[in-house]
CSV table of C-alpha atoms and ligand atoms in Angstrom, one decimal:
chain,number,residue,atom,x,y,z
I,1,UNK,CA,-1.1,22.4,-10.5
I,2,UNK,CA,-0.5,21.0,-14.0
I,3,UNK,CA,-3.3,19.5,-15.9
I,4,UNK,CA,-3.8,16.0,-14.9
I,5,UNK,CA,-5.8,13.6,-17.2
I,6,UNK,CA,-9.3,14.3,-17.2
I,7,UNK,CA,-12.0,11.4,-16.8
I,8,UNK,CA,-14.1,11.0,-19.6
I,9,UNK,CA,-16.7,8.5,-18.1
I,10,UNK,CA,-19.9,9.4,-20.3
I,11,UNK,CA,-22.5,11.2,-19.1
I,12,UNK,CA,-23.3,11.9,-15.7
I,13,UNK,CA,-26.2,9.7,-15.3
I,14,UNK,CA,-24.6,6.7,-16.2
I,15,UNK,CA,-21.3,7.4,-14.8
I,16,UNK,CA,-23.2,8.0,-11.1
I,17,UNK,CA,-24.6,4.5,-11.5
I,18,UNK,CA,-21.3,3.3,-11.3
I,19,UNK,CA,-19.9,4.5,-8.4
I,20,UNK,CA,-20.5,3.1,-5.5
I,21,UNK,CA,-23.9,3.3,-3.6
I,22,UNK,CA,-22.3,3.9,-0.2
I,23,UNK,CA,-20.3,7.4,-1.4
I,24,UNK,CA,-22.2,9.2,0.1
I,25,UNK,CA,-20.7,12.5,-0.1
I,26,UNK,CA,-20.3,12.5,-3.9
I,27,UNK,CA,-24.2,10.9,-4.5
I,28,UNK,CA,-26.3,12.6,-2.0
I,29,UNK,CA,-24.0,15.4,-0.6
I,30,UNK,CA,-27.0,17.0,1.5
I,31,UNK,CA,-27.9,14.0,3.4
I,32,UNK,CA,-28.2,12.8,7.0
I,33,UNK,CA,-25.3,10.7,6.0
I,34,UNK,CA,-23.1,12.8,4.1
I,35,UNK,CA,-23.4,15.2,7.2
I,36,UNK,CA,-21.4,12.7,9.3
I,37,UNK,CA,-18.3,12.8,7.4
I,38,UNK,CA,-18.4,16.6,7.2
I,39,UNK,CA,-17.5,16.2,10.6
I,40,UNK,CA,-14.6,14.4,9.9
I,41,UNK,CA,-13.9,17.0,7.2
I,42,UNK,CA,-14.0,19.8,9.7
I,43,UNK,CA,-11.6,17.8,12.1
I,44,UNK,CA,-9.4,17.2,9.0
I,45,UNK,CA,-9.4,21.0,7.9
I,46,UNK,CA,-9.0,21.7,11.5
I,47,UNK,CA,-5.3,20.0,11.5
I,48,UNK,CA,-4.5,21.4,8.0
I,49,UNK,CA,-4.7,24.4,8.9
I,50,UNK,CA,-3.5,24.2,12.7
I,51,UNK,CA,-0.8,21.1,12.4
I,52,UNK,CA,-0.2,21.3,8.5
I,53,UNK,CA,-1.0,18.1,8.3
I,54,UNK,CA,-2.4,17.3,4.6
I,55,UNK,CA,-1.1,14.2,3.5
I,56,UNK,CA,-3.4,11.9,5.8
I,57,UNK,CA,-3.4,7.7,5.4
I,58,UNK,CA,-6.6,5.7,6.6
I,59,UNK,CA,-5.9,2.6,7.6
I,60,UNK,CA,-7.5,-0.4,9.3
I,61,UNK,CA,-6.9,-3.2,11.6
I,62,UNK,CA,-8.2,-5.7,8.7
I,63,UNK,CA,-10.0,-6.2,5.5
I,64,UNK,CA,-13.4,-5.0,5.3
I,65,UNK,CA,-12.9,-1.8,8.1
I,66,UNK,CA,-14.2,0.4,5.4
I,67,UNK,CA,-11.0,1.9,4.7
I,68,UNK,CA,-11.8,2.8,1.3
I,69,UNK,CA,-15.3,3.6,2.0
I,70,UNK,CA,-14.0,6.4,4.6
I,71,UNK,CA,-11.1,7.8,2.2
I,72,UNK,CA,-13.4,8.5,-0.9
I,73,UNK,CA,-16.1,10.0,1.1
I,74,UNK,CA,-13.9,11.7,3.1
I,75,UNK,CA,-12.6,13.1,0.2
I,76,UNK,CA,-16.0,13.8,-1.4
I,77,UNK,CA,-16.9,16.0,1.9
I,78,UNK,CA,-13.6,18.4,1.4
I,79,UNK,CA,-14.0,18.6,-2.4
I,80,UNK,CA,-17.4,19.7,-1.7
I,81,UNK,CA,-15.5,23.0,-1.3
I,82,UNK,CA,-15.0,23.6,-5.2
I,83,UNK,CA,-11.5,25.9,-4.7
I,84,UNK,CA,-10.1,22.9,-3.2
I,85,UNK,CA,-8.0,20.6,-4.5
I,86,UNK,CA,-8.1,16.6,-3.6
I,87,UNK,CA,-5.9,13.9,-4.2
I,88,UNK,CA,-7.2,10.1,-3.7
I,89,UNK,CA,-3.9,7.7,-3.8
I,90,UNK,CA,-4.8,4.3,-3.8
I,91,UNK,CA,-2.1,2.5,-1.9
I,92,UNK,CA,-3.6,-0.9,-1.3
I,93,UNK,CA,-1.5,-2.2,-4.4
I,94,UNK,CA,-2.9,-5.9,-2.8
I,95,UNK,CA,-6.9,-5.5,-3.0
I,96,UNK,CA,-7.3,-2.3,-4.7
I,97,UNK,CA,-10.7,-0.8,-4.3
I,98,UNK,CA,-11.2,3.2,-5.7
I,99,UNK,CA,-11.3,2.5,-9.2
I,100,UNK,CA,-13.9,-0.2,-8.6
I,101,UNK,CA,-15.9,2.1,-6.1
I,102,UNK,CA,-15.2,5.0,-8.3
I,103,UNK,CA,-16.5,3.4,-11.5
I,104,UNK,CA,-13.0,3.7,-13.2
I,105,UNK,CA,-12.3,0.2,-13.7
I,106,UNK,CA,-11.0,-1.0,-16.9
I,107,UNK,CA,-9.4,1.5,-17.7
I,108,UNK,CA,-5.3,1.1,-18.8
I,109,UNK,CA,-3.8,4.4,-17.8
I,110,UNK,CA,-0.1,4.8,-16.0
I,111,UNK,CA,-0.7,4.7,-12.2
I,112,UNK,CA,1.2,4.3,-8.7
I,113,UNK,CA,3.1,1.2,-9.7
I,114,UNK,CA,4.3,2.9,-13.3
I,115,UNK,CA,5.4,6.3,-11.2
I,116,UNK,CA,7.6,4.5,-8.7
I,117,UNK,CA,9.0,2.0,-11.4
I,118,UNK,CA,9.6,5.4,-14.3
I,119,UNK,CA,11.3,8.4,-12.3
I,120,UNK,CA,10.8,10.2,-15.5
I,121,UNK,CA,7.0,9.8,-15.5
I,122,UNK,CA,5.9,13.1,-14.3
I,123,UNK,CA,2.7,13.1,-11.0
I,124,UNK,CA,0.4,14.5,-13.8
I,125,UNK,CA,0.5,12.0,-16.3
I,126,UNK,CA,-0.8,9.3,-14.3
I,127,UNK,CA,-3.6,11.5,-12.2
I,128,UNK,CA,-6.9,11.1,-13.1
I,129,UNK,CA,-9.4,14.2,-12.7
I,130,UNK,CA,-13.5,13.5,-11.8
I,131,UNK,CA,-14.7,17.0,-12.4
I,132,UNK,CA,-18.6,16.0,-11.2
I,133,UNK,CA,-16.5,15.1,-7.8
I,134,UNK,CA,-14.1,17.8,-8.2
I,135,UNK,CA,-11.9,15.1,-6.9
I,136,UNK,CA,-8.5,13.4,-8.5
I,137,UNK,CA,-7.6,9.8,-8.5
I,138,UNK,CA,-4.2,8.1,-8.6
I,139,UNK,CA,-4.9,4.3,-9.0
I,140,UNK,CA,-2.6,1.5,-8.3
I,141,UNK,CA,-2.0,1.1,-12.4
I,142,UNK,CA,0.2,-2.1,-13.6
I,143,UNK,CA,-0.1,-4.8,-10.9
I,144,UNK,CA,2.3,-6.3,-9.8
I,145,UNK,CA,4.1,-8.5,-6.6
I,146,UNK,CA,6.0,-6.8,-4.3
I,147,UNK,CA,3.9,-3.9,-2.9
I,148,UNK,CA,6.2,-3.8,0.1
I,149,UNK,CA,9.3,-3.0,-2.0
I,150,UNK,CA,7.7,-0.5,-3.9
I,151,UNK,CA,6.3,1.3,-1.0
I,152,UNK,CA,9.8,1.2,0.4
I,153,UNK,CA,11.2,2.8,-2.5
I,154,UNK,CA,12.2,6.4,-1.7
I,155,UNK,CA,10.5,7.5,-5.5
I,156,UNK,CA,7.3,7.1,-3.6
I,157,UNK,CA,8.7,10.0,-0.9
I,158,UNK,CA,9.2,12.4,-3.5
I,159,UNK,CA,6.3,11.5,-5.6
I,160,UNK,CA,4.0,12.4,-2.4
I,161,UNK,CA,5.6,15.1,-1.8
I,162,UNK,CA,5.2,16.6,-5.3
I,163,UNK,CA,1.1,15.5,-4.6
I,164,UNK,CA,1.5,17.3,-1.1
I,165,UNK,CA,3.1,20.5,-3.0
I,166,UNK,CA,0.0,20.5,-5.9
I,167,UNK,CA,-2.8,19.2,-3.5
I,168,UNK,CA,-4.6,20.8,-0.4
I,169,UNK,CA,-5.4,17.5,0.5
I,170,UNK,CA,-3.7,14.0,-0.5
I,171,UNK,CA,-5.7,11.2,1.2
I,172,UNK,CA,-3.9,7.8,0.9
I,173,UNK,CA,-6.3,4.5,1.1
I,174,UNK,CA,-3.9,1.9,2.5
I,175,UNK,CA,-3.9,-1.8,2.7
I,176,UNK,CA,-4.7,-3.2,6.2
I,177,UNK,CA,-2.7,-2.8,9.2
I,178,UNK,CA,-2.5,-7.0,10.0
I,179,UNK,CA,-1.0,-9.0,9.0
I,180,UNK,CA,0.8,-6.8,6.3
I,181,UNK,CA,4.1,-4.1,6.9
I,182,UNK,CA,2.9,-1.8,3.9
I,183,UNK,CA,1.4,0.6,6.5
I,184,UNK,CA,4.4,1.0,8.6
I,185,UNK,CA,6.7,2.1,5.4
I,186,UNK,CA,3.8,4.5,4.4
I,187,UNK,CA,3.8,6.0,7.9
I,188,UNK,CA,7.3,7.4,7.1
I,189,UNK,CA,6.1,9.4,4.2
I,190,UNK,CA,2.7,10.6,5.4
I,191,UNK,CA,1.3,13.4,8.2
I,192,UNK,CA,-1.1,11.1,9.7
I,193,UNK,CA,-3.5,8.2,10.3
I,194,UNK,CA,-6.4,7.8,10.7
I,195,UNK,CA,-7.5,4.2,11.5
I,196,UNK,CA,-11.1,3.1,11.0
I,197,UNK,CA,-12.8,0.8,13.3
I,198,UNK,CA,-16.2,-1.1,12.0
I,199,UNK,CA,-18.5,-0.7,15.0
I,200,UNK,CA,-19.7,-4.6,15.9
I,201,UNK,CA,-17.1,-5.6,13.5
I,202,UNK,CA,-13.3,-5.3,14.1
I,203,UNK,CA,-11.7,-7.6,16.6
I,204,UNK,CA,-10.6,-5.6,20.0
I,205,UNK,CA,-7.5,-7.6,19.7
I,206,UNK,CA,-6.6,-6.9,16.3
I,207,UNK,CA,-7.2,-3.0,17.1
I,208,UNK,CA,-5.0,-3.4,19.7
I,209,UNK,CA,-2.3,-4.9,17.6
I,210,UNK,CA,-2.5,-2.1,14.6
I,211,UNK,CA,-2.7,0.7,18.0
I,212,UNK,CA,0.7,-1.3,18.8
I,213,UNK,CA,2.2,-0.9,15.6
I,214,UNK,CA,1.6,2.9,14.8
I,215,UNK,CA,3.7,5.3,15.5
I,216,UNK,CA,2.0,7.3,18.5
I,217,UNK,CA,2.8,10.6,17.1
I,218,UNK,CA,1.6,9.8,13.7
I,219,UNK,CA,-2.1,8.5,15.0
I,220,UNK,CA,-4.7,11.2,14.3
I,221,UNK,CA,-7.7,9.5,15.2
I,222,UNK,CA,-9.7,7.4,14.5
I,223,UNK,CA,-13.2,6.7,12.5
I,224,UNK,CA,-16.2,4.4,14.1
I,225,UNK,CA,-17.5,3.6,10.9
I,226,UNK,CA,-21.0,2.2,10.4
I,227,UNK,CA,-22.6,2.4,13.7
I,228,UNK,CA,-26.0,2.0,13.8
I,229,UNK,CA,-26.9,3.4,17.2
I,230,UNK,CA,-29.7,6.1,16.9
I,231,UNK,CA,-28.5,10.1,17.4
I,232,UNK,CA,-31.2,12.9,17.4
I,233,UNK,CA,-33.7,10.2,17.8
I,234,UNK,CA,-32.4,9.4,14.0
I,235,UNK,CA,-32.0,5.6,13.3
I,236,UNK,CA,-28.7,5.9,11.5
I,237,UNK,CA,-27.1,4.5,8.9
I,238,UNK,CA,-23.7,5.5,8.9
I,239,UNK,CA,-22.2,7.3,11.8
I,240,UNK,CA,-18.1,8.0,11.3
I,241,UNK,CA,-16.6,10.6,14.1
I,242,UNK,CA,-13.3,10.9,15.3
I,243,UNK,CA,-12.0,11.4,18.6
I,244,UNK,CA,-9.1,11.2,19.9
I,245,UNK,CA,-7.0,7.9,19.9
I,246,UNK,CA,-5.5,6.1,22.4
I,247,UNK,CA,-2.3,5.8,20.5
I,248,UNK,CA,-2.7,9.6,20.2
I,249,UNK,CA,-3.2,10.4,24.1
I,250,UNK,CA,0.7,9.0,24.2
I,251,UNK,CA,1.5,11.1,21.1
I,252,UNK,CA,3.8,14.4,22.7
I,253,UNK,CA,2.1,16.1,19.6
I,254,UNK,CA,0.3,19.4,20.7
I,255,UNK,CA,-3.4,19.7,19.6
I,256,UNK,CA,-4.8,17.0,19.4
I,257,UNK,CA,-8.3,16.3,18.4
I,258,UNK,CA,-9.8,16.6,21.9
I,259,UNK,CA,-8.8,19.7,22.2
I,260,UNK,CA,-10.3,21.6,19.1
I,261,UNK,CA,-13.6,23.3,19.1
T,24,LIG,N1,-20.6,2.8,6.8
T,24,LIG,C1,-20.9,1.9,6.0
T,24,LIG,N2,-22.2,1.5,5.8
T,24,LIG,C2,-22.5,0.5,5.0
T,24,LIG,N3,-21.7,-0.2,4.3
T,24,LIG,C3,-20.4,0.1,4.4
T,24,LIG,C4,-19.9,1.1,5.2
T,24,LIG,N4,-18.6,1.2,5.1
T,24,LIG,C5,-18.2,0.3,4.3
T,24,LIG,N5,-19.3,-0.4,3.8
T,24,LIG,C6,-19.2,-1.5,2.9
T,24,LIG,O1,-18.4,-2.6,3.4
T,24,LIG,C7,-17.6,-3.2,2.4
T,24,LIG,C8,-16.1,-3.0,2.8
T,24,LIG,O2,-15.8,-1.6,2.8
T,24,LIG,P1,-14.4,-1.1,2.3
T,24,LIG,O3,-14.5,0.4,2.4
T,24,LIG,O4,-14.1,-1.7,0.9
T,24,LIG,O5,-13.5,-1.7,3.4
T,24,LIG,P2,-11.9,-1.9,3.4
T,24,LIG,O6,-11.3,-0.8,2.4
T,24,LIG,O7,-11.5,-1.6,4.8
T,24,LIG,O8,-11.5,-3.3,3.0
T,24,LIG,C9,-17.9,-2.5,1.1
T,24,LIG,O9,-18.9,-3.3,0.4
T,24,LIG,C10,-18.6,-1.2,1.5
T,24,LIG,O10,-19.5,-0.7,0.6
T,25,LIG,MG1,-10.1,-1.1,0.7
């Protein structure tokens, strides 16, 4: 991998006091909490190595899901491992969230937008490394208007694929499923969705609807995010899992998530 930009974001104290309090896996990486997305990291590992799938979107029926919530910590959890290497791509060029969550914010450097717009601007100039996390960030960069047409544009294809070549793991945090098409241009480019649902939150219907417009065979599974009933006689306070979707039960892939240990 060539050297991306490291973050310079002061010490560490201050820096953690920025990012945001429900990261669990980056903050408090031994908690009850951070335990849950480990075991959406193992499920995530699992398909890596048995489905080479690495370049994984999480998506949501709507605003508020906890899209962005579920990709950095999911991306915390695997980063945990120190030898390997995480990409965070934030896709949702409408609301973007990471830098905010992340603590990154106001800061000017090339991003998404300036990659797709320069093909001479190299992955690496715009990547931004976290070495506390041992996690790298690609933010949106410039705004701008028309996210669909630069998600369509096929300089985002090779530009994932140059992440997929340098990462073990891209994750992509993506705008939500309704009312906006972004999602179903980035389900071209990527190996797999997940789609989080917020338990007493997210509208059956509108699940429905984003279940309608995935590609079956691209539909990992999906993440219950924030449930509150209690587990090991535990009042929780997150609870993400993944199990196996209904989109994917029509999916002709082979292993699905059901079906690993
Ligand atoms: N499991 C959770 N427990 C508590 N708060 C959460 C949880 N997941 C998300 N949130 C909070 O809900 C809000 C929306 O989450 P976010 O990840 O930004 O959603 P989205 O990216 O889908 O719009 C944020 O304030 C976030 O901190
Ligand atoms: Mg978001």
């Amino acid at each position: 991998m060539n050297n991306p930009i490291v973050s310079k974001p002061g010490n560490d104290r201050s820096f953690m006091k920025k990012v945001g309090h429900h990261l669990v896996s980056l903050l408090d990486s031994t908690s009850f909490e951070a335990d849950q997305y480990r075991v959406l990291r193992n499920k995530v590992e699992w398909m890596h190595v048995n489905m080479d799938r690495s370049l994984i979107a999480v998506s949501s029926p709507t605003l508020g899901d906890g899209k962005t919530t579920t990709t950095i910590n999911l991306a915390g959890s695997l980063a945990q491992n120190r030898e390997v290497r995480v990409l965070v791509v934030d896709t949702d060029l409408r609301l973007p969230a990471v830098g905010a969550q992340l603590g990154m914010v106001g800061n000017n450097r090339p991003g998404l937008v300036d990659l797709i717009r320069e093909p001479g601007l190299a992955l690496e100039k715009a990547v931004q490394h976290i070495p506390q996390f041992n996690l790298s960030v690609l933010l949106p960069g410039k705004p701008q208007a028309d996210p669909y047409g630069l998600l369509k544009s096929t300089r985002l294809k090779e530009l994932l694929d140059d992440a997929k070549r340098q990462y073990d793991y891209v994750l992509l945090d993506t705008p939500p499923m309704i009312p906006f098409p972004d999602c179903q241009i980035l389900a071209k480019w990527v190996d797999g969705f997940l789609l989080v649902v917020a338990a007493h939150k997210t509208p059956q219907k509108l699940l429905e609807e984003a279940l309608n417009v995935m590609d079956p065979a691209k539909a990992i599974g999906l993440v219950f995010n924030g449930d509150d009933r209690p587990v090991f006689g535990h009042s929780q306070y997150y609870y993400s899992y993944i199990h196996q979707s209904r989109a994917a039960k029509k999916s002709s892939s082979s292993g699905q998530l059901s079906s690993q240990p």
